[in-house]
Short mmCIF file of C-alpha atoms in Angstrom, two decimals:
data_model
loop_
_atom_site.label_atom_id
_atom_site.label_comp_id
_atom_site.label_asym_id
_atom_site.label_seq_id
_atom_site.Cartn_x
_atom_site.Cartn_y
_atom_site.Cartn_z
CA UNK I 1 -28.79 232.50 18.12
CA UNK I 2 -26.84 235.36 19.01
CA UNK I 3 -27.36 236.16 22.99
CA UNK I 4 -27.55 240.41 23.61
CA UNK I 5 -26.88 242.00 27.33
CA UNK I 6 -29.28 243.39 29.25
CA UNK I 7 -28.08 246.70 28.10
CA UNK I 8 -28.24 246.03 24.34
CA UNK I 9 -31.89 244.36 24.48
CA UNK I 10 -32.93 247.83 26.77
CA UNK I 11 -31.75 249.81 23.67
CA UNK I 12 -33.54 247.51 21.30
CA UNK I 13 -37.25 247.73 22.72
CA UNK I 14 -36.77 251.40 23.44
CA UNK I 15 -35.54 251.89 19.67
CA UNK I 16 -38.17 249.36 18.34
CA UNK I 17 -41.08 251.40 19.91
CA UNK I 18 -40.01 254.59 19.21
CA UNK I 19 -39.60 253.74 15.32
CA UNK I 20 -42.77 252.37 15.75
CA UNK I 21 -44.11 255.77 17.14
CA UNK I 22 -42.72 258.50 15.50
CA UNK I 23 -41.20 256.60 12.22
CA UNK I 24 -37.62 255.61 11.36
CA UNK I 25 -36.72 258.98 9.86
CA UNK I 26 -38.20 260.88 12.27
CA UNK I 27 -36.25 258.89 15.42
CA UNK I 28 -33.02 260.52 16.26
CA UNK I 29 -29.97 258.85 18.04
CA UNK I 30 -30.45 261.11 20.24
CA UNK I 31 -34.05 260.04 21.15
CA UNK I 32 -33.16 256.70 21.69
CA UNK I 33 -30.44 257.27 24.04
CA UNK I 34 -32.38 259.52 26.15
CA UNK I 35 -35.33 257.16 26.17
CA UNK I 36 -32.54 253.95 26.99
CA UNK I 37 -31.05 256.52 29.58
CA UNK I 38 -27.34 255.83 27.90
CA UNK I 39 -25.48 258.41 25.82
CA UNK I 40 -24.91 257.94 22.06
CA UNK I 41 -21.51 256.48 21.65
CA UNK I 42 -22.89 253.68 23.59
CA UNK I 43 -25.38 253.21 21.10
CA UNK I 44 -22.69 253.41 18.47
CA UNK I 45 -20.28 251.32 20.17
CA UNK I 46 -22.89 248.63 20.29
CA UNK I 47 -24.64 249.13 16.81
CA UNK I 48 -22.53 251.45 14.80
CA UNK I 49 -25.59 253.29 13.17
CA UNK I 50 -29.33 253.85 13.63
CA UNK I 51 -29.43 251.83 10.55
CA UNK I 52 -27.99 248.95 11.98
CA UNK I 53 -29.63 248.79 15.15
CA UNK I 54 -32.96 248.79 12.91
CA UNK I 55 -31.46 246.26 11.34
CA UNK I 56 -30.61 244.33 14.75
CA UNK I 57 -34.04 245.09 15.85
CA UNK I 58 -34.91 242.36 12.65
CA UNK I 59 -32.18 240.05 13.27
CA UNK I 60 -33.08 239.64 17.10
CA UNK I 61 -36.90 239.48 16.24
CA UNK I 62 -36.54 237.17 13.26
CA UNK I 63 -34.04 234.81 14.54
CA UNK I 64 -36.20 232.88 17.14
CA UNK I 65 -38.83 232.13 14.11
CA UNK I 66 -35.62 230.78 12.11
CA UNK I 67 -35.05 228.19 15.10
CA UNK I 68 -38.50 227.59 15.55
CA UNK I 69 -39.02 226.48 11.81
CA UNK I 70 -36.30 224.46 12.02
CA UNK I 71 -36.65 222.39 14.49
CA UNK I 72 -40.25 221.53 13.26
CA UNK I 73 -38.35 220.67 9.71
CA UNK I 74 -35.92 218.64 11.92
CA UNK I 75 -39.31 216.81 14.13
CA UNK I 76 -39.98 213.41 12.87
CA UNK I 77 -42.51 212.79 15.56
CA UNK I 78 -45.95 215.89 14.09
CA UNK I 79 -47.19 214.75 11.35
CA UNK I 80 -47.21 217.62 8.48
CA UNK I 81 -50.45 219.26 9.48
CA UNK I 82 -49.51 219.50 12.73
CA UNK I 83 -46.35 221.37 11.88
CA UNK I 84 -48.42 223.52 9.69
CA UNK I 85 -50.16 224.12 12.73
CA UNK I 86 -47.42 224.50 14.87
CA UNK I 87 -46.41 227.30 12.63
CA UNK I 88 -49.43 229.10 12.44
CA UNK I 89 -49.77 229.52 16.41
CA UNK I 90 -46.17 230.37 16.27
CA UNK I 91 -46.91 233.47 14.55
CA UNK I 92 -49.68 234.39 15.58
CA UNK I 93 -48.70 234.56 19.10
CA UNK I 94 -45.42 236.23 17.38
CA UNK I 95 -46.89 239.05 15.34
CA UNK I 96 -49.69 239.99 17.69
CA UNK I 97 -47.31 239.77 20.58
CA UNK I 98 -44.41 242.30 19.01
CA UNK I 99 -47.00 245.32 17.64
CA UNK I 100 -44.17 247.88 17.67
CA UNK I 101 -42.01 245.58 15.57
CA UNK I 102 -45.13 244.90 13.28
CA UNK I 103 -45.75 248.61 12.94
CA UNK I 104 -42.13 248.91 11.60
CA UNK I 105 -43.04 246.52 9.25
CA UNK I 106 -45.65 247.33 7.93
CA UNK I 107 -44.52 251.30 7.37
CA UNK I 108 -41.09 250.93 6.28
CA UNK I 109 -42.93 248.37 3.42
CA UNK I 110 -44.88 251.34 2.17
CA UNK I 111 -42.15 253.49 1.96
CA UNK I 112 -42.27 254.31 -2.04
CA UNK I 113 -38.30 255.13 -1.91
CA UNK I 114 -35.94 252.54 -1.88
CA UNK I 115 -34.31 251.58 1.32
CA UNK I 116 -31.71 249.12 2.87
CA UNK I 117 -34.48 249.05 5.44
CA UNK I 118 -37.26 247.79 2.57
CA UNK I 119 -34.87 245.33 1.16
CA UNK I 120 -34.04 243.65 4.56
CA UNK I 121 -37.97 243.29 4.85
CA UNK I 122 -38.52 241.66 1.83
CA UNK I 123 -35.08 239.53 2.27
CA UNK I 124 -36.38 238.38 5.65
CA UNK I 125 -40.04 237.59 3.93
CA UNK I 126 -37.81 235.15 1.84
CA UNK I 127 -35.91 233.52 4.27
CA UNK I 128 -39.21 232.71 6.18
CA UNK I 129 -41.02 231.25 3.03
CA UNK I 130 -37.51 229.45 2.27
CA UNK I 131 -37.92 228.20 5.57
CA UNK I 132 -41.83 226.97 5.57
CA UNK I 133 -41.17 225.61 1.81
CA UNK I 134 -39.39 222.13 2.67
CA UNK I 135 -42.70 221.62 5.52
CA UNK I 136 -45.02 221.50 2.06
CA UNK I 137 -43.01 220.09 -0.58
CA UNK I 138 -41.96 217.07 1.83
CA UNK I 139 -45.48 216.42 2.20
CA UNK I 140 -46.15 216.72 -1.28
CA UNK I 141 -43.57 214.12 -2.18
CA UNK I 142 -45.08 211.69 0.36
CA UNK I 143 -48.74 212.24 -0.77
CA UNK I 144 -50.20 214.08 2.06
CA UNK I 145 -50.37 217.50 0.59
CA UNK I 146 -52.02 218.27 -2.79
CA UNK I 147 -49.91 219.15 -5.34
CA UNK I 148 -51.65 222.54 -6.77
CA UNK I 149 -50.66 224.22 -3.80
CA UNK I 150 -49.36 228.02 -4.13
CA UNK I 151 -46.99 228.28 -1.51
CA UNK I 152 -46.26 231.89 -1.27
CA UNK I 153 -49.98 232.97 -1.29
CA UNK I 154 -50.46 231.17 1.87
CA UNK I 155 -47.36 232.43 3.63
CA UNK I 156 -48.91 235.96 2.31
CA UNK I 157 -52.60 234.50 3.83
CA UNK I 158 -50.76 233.85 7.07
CA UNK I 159 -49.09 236.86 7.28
CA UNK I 160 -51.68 238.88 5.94
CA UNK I 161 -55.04 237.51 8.28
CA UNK I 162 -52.76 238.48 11.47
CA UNK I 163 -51.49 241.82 10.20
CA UNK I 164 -55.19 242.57 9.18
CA UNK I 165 -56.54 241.32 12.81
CA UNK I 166 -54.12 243.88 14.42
CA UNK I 167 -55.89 247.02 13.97
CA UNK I 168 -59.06 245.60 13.45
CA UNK I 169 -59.33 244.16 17.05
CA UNK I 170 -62.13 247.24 18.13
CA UNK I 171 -64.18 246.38 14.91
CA UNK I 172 -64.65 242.54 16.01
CA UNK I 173 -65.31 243.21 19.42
CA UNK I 174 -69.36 243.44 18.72
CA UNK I 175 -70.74 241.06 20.86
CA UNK I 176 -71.89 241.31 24.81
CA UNK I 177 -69.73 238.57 25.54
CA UNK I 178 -66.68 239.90 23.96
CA UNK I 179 -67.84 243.52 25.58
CA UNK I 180 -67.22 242.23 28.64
CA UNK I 181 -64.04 240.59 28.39
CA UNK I 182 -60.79 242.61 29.90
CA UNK I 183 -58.13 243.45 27.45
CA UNK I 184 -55.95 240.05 27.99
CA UNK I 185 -58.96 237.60 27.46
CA UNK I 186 -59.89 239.44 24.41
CA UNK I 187 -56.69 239.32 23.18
CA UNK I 188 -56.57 235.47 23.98
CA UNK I 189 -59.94 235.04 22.74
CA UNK I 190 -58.87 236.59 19.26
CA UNK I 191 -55.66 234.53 19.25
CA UNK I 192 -57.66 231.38 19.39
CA UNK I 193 -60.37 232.95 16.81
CA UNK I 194 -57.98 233.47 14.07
CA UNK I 195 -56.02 230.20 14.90
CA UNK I 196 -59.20 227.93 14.60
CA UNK I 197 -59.66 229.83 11.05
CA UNK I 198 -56.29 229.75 9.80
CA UNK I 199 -56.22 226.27 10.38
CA UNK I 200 -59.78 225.40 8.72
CA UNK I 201 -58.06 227.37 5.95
CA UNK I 202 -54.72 225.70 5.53
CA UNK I 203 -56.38 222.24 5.70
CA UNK I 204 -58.94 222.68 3.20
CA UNK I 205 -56.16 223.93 1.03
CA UNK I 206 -53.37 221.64 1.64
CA UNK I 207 -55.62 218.33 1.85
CA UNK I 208 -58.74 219.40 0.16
CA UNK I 209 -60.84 218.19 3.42
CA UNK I 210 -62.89 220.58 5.64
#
């Protein structure tokens, strides 16, 4: 995992939530070094372009979820549920956890033109399903999963439920005990909520119990 100074990480969140606010495009160099309180050619020494420092804004938020995945691959001690749900909690504490980043996302993916930034998303979408792939088809091969199992619809169920949770978080909060909740038990209380269901989910697919 590549480490980052304290300058370069600085940079990074104040670049992340500024594409997140006003858009890739309409982000300036300029903006972000202001923001950072550095000049530009720092910036450029550092990351050469505002496209790659978008692009090292994925690499540093992706690359934890790459050593993550792998070391549950790598764990002989969970059983294959458990690693399913070991990866479900991951990112779900991930993606709810990094909103600027997942606003990137999820704009730069509806960007109708084509993009180095579009392509990296969907490359990165790969590398994560690459990486969840061996946890089901090892457990297929030893009989614990079901075989009629579509892999990439439940990475896109995963991934999907938690973006869709995001902005809906005012919409579920309809109940007097959620009412009176302050904004970091909600948050935990929703965490748990769409873990509990993911997991109901994943088991009734992969196992075909409830």
């Amino acid at each position: 995992m590549e480490d980052y100074s304290e300058k370069q990480l600085s940079i990074l969140k104040v670049a992340e939530r500024l594409f997140a606010d006003q858009g890739f495009h309409g982000t300036s160099v300029r903006d972000i070094a202001q923001e950072a309180d550095v000049n530009i050619a720092m910036i450029s020494y550092y990351f050469g372009s505002k496209e790659k420092l978008l692009e090292t804004i994925f690499r540093y938020r992706m690359e934890a979820s790459r050593k993550f995945i792998n070391e549950l691959l790598e764990n002989d001690t969970l059983e294959p549920l458990e690693k399913i749900n070991s990866l479900i909690d991951r990112f779900i504490k991930k993606m709810m956890g990094e909103q600027y980043f997942q606003c990137i996302m999820s704009r730069e993916q509806l960007n109708s033109q084509h993009s180095p930034i579009r392509d990296l998303i969907w490359q990165l979408k790969g590398e994560m399903l690459g990486l969840m792939r061996p946890i089901v088809t090892q457990a297929q091969a030893a009989g614990t999963f079901y075989k009629d199992v579509d892999i990439e619809m439940l990475m896109t169920t995963l991934f999907g439920t938690i973006h869709q949770l995001m902005p809906a978080q005012h919409i579920l909060r309809n109940s007097e005990a959620t009412r009176s909740m302050n904004d970091d038990e909600y948050r935990e209380y929703l965490k748990n909520r769409v873990s509990t269901h993911l997991k109901k989910l994943f088991k009734a697919i992969l196992t075909h119990e409830f």
